Short mmCIF file of C-alpha atoms in Angstrom, two decimals:
data_model
loop_
_atom_site.label_atom_id
_atom_site.label_comp_id
_atom_site.label_asym_id
_atom_site.label_seq_id
_atom_site.Cartn_x
_atom_site.Cartn_y
_atom_site.Cartn_z
CA MET A 17 21.64 22.51 -52.60
CA ARG A 18 24.00 24.20 -54.80
CA HIS A 19 24.68 27.87 -53.95
CA VAL A 20 25.82 30.03 -57.10
CA LEU A 21 28.33 32.92 -56.29
CA ARG A 22 28.39 35.84 -59.52
CA PRO A 23 29.72 39.06 -59.61
CA ASN A 24 27.70 41.92 -58.38
CA HIS A 25 29.36 44.21 -61.16
CA GLY A 26 27.57 47.42 -60.23
CA ASN A 27 29.03 46.99 -56.64
CA LEU A 28 32.47 46.40 -58.24
CA ALA A 29 32.67 49.27 -60.28
CA LEU A 30 31.93 51.04 -57.39
CA ARG A 31 35.18 49.96 -54.97
CA LEU A 32 36.58 50.52 -58.82
CA SER A 33 35.85 53.62 -59.27
CA TRP A 34 36.17 55.15 -55.57
CA ARG A 35 40.04 54.29 -55.24
CA VAL A 36 40.53 55.40 -58.76
CA SER A 37 39.31 58.95 -57.09
CA LEU A 38 40.94 59.09 -54.50
CA LEU A 39 44.37 58.56 -56.37
CA VAL A 40 43.22 60.70 -58.38
CA LEU A 41 43.17 63.37 -55.84
CA ILE A 42 46.53 62.57 -54.35
CA THR A 43 47.49 63.21 -57.44
CA LEU A 44 46.34 66.37 -57.70
CA PHE A 45 47.52 67.66 -54.29
CA LEU A 46 50.82 66.95 -54.56
CA THR A 47 50.69 68.25 -58.15
CA ALA A 48 49.61 71.67 -56.50
CA LEU A 49 52.49 71.24 -53.50
CA ILE A 50 54.22 71.56 -56.35
CA GLY A 51 53.42 74.05 -58.05
CA PHE A 52 53.52 76.09 -54.97
CA ARG A 53 56.92 76.00 -55.04
CA LEU A 54 57.53 74.26 -51.29
CA PRO A 55 60.81 73.44 -49.93
CA LEU A 56 61.26 69.38 -51.24
CA TRP A 57 61.84 67.98 -47.89
CA VAL A 58 57.79 70.18 -46.52
CA ILE A 59 56.37 67.89 -49.95
CA LEU A 60 57.98 65.31 -48.48
CA CYS A 61 56.56 64.47 -45.36
CA ILE A 62 52.92 65.91 -46.75
CA GLY A 63 53.40 63.62 -49.17
CA PHE A 64 55.00 60.99 -46.45
CA LEU A 65 51.30 62.07 -43.73
CA VAL A 66 48.75 61.43 -46.39
CA GLY A 67 50.54 57.61 -48.14
CA ILE A 68 50.35 56.85 -44.12
CA GLY A 69 46.80 58.05 -43.80
CA THR A 70 45.47 56.07 -46.55
CA PHE A 71 47.78 53.18 -45.69
CA LEU A 72 45.59 52.78 -42.51
CA PHE A 73 42.79 54.18 -45.18
CA ILE A 74 43.18 50.45 -46.74
CA ARG A 75 44.59 48.15 -43.82
CA ARG A 76 41.29 49.19 -41.90
CA ILE A 77 38.78 48.17 -44.87
CA VAL A 78 41.25 45.39 -45.87
CA ALA A 79 40.48 43.75 -42.71
CA ARG A 80 37.17 44.36 -42.30
CA ARG A 81 36.79 41.98 -45.14
CA ILE A 82 39.20 39.88 -44.39
CA ALA A 83 37.41 38.59 -41.26
CA ARG A 84 33.83 38.79 -43.34
CA LEU A 85 36.23 36.39 -45.23
CA GLN A 86 36.61 34.29 -41.77
CA THR A 87 33.54 34.73 -40.42
CA THR A 88 32.40 32.63 -43.90
CA LEU A 89 35.07 29.91 -44.29
CA ALA A 90 34.41 29.32 -40.42
CA LYS A 91 30.90 28.12 -41.13
CA ILE A 92 31.79 26.16 -43.97
CA GLY A 93 31.08 22.31 -43.18
CA GLU A 94 29.28 23.56 -39.70
CA ASP A 95 26.30 22.11 -39.15
CA ASP A 96 24.98 23.87 -36.86
CA ALA A 97 24.50 28.15 -36.20
CA THR A 98 26.31 28.50 -32.56
CA PRO A 99 27.74 32.22 -32.94
CA PHE A 100 30.95 32.62 -32.10
CA THR A 101 32.62 35.70 -32.42
CA ILE A 102 36.42 36.50 -33.90
CA THR A 103 39.77 39.01 -32.62
CA PRO A 104 40.63 41.04 -34.40
CA ALA A 105 44.54 40.12 -35.48
CA PRO A 106 47.27 42.54 -37.16
CA LEU A 107 46.79 42.66 -40.95
CA ARG A 108 50.40 40.23 -41.04
CA ASP A 109 48.58 37.90 -38.79
CA GLU A 110 45.34 37.98 -41.09
CA PHE A 111 46.79 35.95 -44.12
CA ASP A 112 47.89 33.42 -42.06
CA GLU A 113 44.95 33.43 -39.98
CA LEU A 114 42.46 33.59 -43.14
CA ASN A 115 44.98 30.44 -44.22
CA LYS A 116 44.32 28.47 -41.46
CA LEU A 117 40.70 28.89 -41.76
CA ALA A 118 40.96 27.80 -45.23
CA ILE A 119 42.75 24.45 -43.93
CA GLU A 120 40.73 23.68 -41.26
CA ALA A 121 37.34 24.56 -43.54
CA ASN A 122 38.52 22.14 -46.10
CA GLN A 123 39.34 19.68 -43.54
CA ARG A 124 36.20 19.96 -41.91
CA ILE A 125 34.39 19.47 -45.39
CA LEU A 126 36.80 16.01 -45.90
CA TYR A 127 35.92 14.38 -42.56
CA GLN A 128 31.96 14.94 -44.23
CA MET A 129 32.08 14.06 -46.67
CA GLN A 130 34.26 9.95 -45.28
CA GLU A 131 31.68 9.99 -42.75
CA ARG A 132 28.84 10.34 -45.42
CA GLU A 133 30.55 7.58 -47.98
CA ARG A 134 31.00 5.12 -44.73
CA VAL A 135 27.44 5.76 -43.53
CA GLU A 136 25.89 4.82 -47.48
CA HIS A 137 28.58 1.99 -47.57
CA TYR A 138 27.32 0.62 -43.90
CA ARG A 139 23.47 1.28 -45.02
CA ARG A 140 24.44 -0.53 -48.80
CA GLU A 141 25.74 -3.34 -47.36
CA PHE A 142 24.04 -3.66 -44.14
CA LEU A 143 20.63 -4.37 -46.54
CA GLY A 144 22.67 -6.46 -48.78
CA ASN A 145 22.84 -9.06 -45.42
CA VAL A 146 18.70 -8.77 -44.45
CA SER A 147 18.05 -9.41 -48.16
CA HIS A 148 20.04 -12.72 -48.05
CA GLU A 149 18.95 -13.09 -44.57
CA LEU A 150 15.71 -13.00 -45.23
CA LYS A 151 15.76 -15.44 -48.19
CA THR A 152 17.97 -17.94 -46.67
CA PRO A 153 14.97 -19.86 -45.30
CA ILE A 154 12.48 -18.07 -46.82
CA PHE A 155 13.32 -20.26 -50.48
CA ALA A 156 13.92 -22.80 -47.72
CA ILE A 157 11.14 -23.35 -46.73
CA GLN A 158 9.23 -22.83 -50.26
CA GLY A 159 10.94 -25.30 -51.54
CA PHE A 160 10.20 -27.85 -48.29
CA ALA A 161 6.74 -27.08 -49.40
CA GLU A 162 7.00 -27.45 -52.69
CA THR A 163 9.22 -31.71 -52.15
CA LEU A 164 5.81 -32.31 -49.50
CA LEU A 165 3.19 -31.38 -52.74
CA ASP A 166 4.41 -32.58 -55.23
CA GLY A 167 3.36 -36.37 -53.46
CA ALA A 168 6.78 -36.29 -50.13
CA LEU A 169 3.51 -35.63 -48.36
CA GLU A 170 2.54 -39.44 -48.61
CA ASP A 171 6.04 -40.86 -46.76
CA GLN A 172 5.51 -40.05 -42.35
CA SER A 173 9.40 -39.69 -42.40
CA VAL A 174 9.71 -37.67 -45.27
CA ARG A 175 7.01 -35.91 -43.71
CA ARG A 176 7.45 -34.95 -40.65
CA ALA A 177 11.54 -33.76 -41.31
CA PHE A 178 10.67 -31.68 -43.68
CA VAL A 179 7.97 -30.29 -41.54
CA LYS A 180 10.27 -29.93 -38.83
CA LYS A 181 12.88 -27.70 -40.79
CA VAL A 182 9.93 -25.86 -42.74
CA LEU A 183 9.50 -25.09 -38.49
CA ARG A 184 12.80 -24.69 -37.93
CA ASN A 185 13.38 -21.44 -40.72
CA ALA A 186 9.92 -20.29 -39.99
CA THR A 187 11.91 -19.86 -36.24
CA ARG A 188 14.88 -18.52 -37.69
CA LEU A 189 12.52 -16.20 -39.75
CA GLY A 190 11.08 -14.97 -36.22
CA ASN A 191 14.22 -14.28 -34.62
CA LEU A 192 15.87 -12.22 -37.24
CA ALA A 193 12.52 -9.96 -37.61
CA GLU A 194 13.20 -9.19 -33.42
CA ASP A 195 16.37 -8.81 -33.69
CA LEU A 196 16.39 -6.30 -36.53
CA ALA A 197 13.59 -4.72 -34.31
CA SER A 198 16.20 -4.19 -32.13
CA VAL A 199 18.20 -2.83 -33.89
CA ALA A 200 15.30 0.02 -35.28
CA ARG A 201 14.73 0.41 -31.60
CA ILE A 202 18.04 1.49 -31.08
CA GLU A 203 18.84 2.85 -34.18
CA MET A 204 16.22 5.32 -33.00
CA GLY A 205 17.29 5.89 -29.72
CA GLU A 206 13.88 5.00 -28.93
CA LEU A 207 16.32 1.32 -26.32
CA SER A 208 13.93 2.19 -22.70
CA MET A 209 15.39 1.41 -19.68
CA VAL A 210 14.04 1.12 -15.89
CA LEU A 211 16.81 0.12 -13.96
CA LYS A 212 15.62 -1.62 -10.54
CA PRO A 213 17.57 -3.83 -7.79
CA PHE A 214 16.50 -7.24 -9.13
CA ASN A 215 17.88 -11.43 -8.08
CA LEU A 216 21.23 -12.18 -10.38
CA ASN A 217 20.22 -15.58 -9.61
CA GLU A 218 16.60 -16.02 -10.23
CA LEU A 219 17.30 -14.44 -13.51
CA ILE A 220 20.05 -17.01 -14.84
CA GLU A 221 17.66 -20.03 -13.30
CA GLU A 222 14.49 -17.54 -15.84
CA VAL A 223 16.88 -17.62 -18.46
CA SER A 224 18.59 -21.38 -18.11
CA GLU A 225 14.87 -23.43 -18.03
CA SER A 226 14.02 -21.28 -21.24
CA LEU A 227 16.88 -22.78 -23.52
CA GLU A 228 17.30 -26.00 -21.53
CA SER A 229 15.54 -27.55 -25.12
CA LEU A 230 18.18 -26.87 -26.96
CA ALA A 231 20.76 -27.12 -24.89
CA ALA A 232 19.00 -31.13 -24.50
CA ASP A 233 19.65 -31.85 -28.48
CA ARG A 234 22.86 -31.44 -28.57
CA LYS A 235 23.41 -32.98 -24.48
CA VAL A 236 24.50 -29.62 -23.04
CA THR A 237 24.70 -28.66 -19.63
CA ILE A 238 24.19 -25.25 -18.53
CA ARG A 239 25.72 -25.07 -14.87
CA SER A 240 25.97 -21.67 -13.71
CA ALA A 241 27.16 -21.18 -10.11
CA VAL A 242 26.12 -17.63 -8.12
CA PRO A 243 27.65 -16.98 -3.88
CA SER A 244 25.08 -16.97 -2.05
CA GLY A 245 24.63 -13.56 -0.86
CA LEU A 246 25.46 -11.71 -3.84
CA LEU A 247 24.15 -8.83 -2.98
CA PRO A 248 20.41 -7.80 -5.93
CA VAL A 249 21.94 -5.88 -8.59
CA ILE A 250 20.52 -2.23 -10.11
CA ALA A 251 19.49 -2.46 -14.40
CA ASP A 252 17.05 -3.43 -16.80
CA ARG A 253 15.59 -6.98 -15.70
CA SER A 254 14.13 -7.47 -19.21
CA ARG A 255 16.94 -6.24 -21.67
CA ILE A 256 19.85 -8.23 -19.09
CA SER A 257 17.87 -11.59 -20.16
CA GLN A 258 18.09 -10.92 -23.07
CA VAL A 259 21.63 -10.14 -23.30
CA LEU A 260 22.07 -13.76 -21.73
CA SER A 261 19.55 -15.82 -23.57
CA ASN A 262 21.91 -14.28 -25.78
CA LEU A 263 25.16 -16.05 -25.43
CA ILE A 264 24.17 -18.62 -23.26
CA ASP A 265 21.91 -19.46 -26.70
CA ASN A 266 25.40 -19.01 -28.46
CA GLY A 267 27.53 -21.66 -25.75
CA ILE A 268 25.04 -23.69 -26.69
CA LYS A 269 25.52 -23.49 -30.75
CA TYR A 270 29.02 -22.95 -30.81
CA GLY A 271 30.91 -24.91 -27.27
CA ARG A 272 31.00 -28.77 -28.36
CA ASP A 273 28.02 -31.02 -28.57
CA GLY A 274 27.93 -32.76 -25.09
CA GLY A 275 29.90 -30.19 -23.73
CA LEU A 276 29.17 -27.80 -20.65
CA VAL A 277 28.36 -24.11 -20.17
CA GLU A 278 28.81 -22.32 -17.77
CA ILE A 279 28.01 -18.64 -16.39
CA ILE A 280 29.37 -16.93 -13.32
CA ALA A 281 28.74 -13.98 -11.42
CA ARG A 282 31.55 -12.56 -8.53
CA PRO A 283 31.62 -9.78 -6.87
CA VAL A 284 34.92 -7.86 -7.60
CA PRO A 285 36.78 -5.11 -5.68
CA ASP A 286 34.99 -1.41 -6.99
CA GLY A 287 31.54 -3.12 -6.20
CA SER A 288 29.80 -4.21 -8.70
CA VAL A 289 29.66 -7.62 -10.34
CA LYS A 290 30.94 -9.41 -13.01
CA ILE A 291 29.05 -11.87 -15.03
CA SER A 292 30.53 -14.52 -17.32
CA VAL A 293 28.76 -16.75 -19.56
CA VAL A 294 31.90 -19.66 -19.95
CA ASP A 295 31.85 -22.14 -22.66
CA ASP A 296 34.05 -25.35 -23.79
CA GLY A 297 33.65 -25.10 -27.94
CA ILE A 298 36.18 -25.23 -30.61
CA GLY A 299 37.34 -21.08 -29.58
CA ILE A 300 38.28 -18.28 -31.51
CA ALA A 301 41.15 -17.16 -33.99
CA PRO A 302 42.86 -13.70 -32.39
CA GLU A 303 41.89 -11.95 -35.18
CA HIS A 304 38.08 -12.16 -35.30
CA ILE A 305 37.48 -10.97 -31.44
CA PRO A 306 37.69 -7.15 -32.47
CA ARG A 307 34.96 -7.64 -35.34
CA LEU A 308 32.72 -10.76 -33.07
CA THR A 309 29.64 -7.51 -31.98
CA GLU A 310 29.55 -6.45 -35.59
CA ARG A 311 26.39 -6.68 -37.41
CA PHE A 312 26.31 -10.28 -39.68
CA PHE A 313 29.49 -10.80 -39.38
CA ARG A 314 29.81 -14.73 -38.69
CA VAL A 315 32.99 -16.42 -37.33
CA GLU A 316 32.25 -19.95 -40.04
CA PRO A 317 28.86 -18.33 -41.99
CA SER A 318 27.70 -22.02 -42.83
CA ARG A 319 27.47 -22.98 -39.54
CA SER A 320 25.80 -20.61 -38.27
CA SER A 321 23.63 -20.04 -41.00
CA LYS A 322 22.78 -23.99 -40.53
CA LEU A 323 22.24 -23.54 -36.44
CA GLY A 324 19.42 -20.64 -36.80
CA GLY A 325 22.17 -17.59 -36.10
CA THR A 326 20.83 -13.51 -37.26
CA GLY A 327 24.56 -12.43 -36.40
CA LEU A 328 22.88 -9.70 -34.66
CA GLY A 329 22.63 -11.25 -31.47
CA LEU A 330 26.20 -9.91 -30.38
CA ALA A 331 25.69 -6.31 -31.70
CA ILE A 332 22.06 -6.26 -29.79
CA VAL A 333 24.32 -7.61 -26.68
CA LYS A 334 26.77 -4.80 -26.73
CA HIS A 335 24.13 -1.20 -27.62
CA ILE A 336 22.81 -3.29 -24.44
CA LEU A 337 25.48 -3.25 -22.23
CA GLY A 338 27.21 0.48 -23.62
CA ALA A 339 23.57 1.35 -22.84
CA HIS A 340 24.09 -0.06 -18.65
CA ASN A 341 27.79 1.63 -18.59
CA SER A 342 28.89 -1.36 -19.62
CA GLN A 343 30.50 -3.09 -22.05
CA LEU A 344 31.12 -7.30 -23.66
CA MET A 345 34.58 -8.36 -22.52
CA ILE A 346 35.69 -11.60 -24.85
CA GLU A 347 38.85 -13.99 -23.86
CA SER A 348 39.19 -16.51 -26.35
CA LEU A 349 42.06 -19.43 -27.27
CA LEU A 350 41.12 -21.33 -30.06
CA GLU A 351 40.59 -25.53 -28.64
CA SER A 352 39.60 -24.16 -25.16
CA GLY A 353 36.78 -22.72 -25.18
CA SER A 354 35.35 -18.87 -24.58
CA THR A 355 34.20 -16.10 -21.66
CA PHE A 356 31.86 -13.53 -22.52
CA GLY A 357 31.40 -11.28 -19.50
CA PHE A 358 30.51 -8.09 -18.53
CA THR A 359 29.90 -5.48 -14.96
CA LEU A 360 26.88 -4.67 -13.36
CA PRO A 361 26.85 -2.15 -10.48
CA THR A 362 25.22 -3.28 -7.64
CA ALA A 363 21.53 -2.40 -5.09
CA ASP A 364 22.09 -2.47 -1.67
CA VAL A 365 18.73 -2.39 -1.33
CA SER A 366 19.37 -2.53 3.06
CA THR A 367 19.85 0.92 3.05
CA GLY A 368 19.00 2.48 -0.47
CA SER A 369 22.03 2.97 -1.78
CA PHE A 370 23.96 2.71 -5.26
CA GLN A 371 27.36 1.06 -5.50
CA ASN A 372 28.46 1.63 -8.64
#
C-alpha cells in the first residue's frame, strides 16, 4: 500500500496567520512603548523579556513537533506496534536525535529490503532446483517407456534392464517427494517432536538392516561400534532414525566400492553421547564443507544424480538436529573419507533424571 502525503493548505495558512499576528502584536507593543517616551534601557529590558518569552513559547512548539516526528521515524520499518516512549531532550539535542533516528530508520528499511530480496532469490532458486530435480527422472522414465513400446519389450535382457532403470527413477521421485514434504513441514514449523528415552544400539541396528541391500549392491560393509552399558539417549526416535538413514545412505553412496561405513557411539564428558558415521570414501574438499547442508547442493552433481540423491538429505538432517539443540559436525580429508557426527543427551532411566 502506498501512502501519499498531501499538504494541508488550511492548517498551513492557520499556522502562518498566528505567527504573523504575533509578530504584528510585538511590533505594535514596542511601538507603543517608544510612544510613551520611556528610557531606552527600560524599552530594551521589556523587549528582552518579550523576546525570551517568545523564544520559550516557540521552543516548546518546535520541540513537540520534533518529538512527533521522532515517533513517526521510529515506527518506520517496524512491523510490530510495540509502544515506546521518547524522553524529551534540550532543543540543541533534538536535531541530533532526529538525525540519528532517521539514519536508524533508513538502515532498518535497507535491511528489510535486502532480506526480502534474499528470500525472493532463494525462492526462485529453490523452485528452479525442484523443477530440475522433478524433470530429470520423469523424462528418464518417459524415455525408457517409449523405447520399450517401440519394440524393446520383445528383447528380454533389454526389457529387464530398462524396467530396473524405470524403477530406480521412480524410487528417486518418491524420495524427492518425501524429502520435499519434510522440508515443507520444517518451513511451516510443523516438525513434531516426541522426546523419549530409547536404546541407541537397537536403533542403529534397525537402520543398518534397512540399508543392507543398498550396501550389498556396492559391496559395502556396515559396522557399528557401540559400547555395552551405554545409557539410553533422549530424543525423537523416528527423527533420529531419519538422521541416521541419511548419513549411512550417504556413506554407502559416496564411499568406495567394497568399502566400510562405521557407526560409532561414545559417551562424552558432559554426559551426552556422540554418534559418528564414518566412511572411507574420496573425501570432501574444505571449500565445499560449509555448503553441504544447503538444499540441492552437490559436490558432484552428475554422480549424485546417477546415485539417486535428492540434494535435500543433509539439509533435513541439519534442521532435525537443530530441533534437538544439536548440530551436524563434519570432518573430511580428500582421499581419506568423511565423518559426520552429532550429540544427543542421555537419560538415566534408573533415577528418571536427564543429563544434557
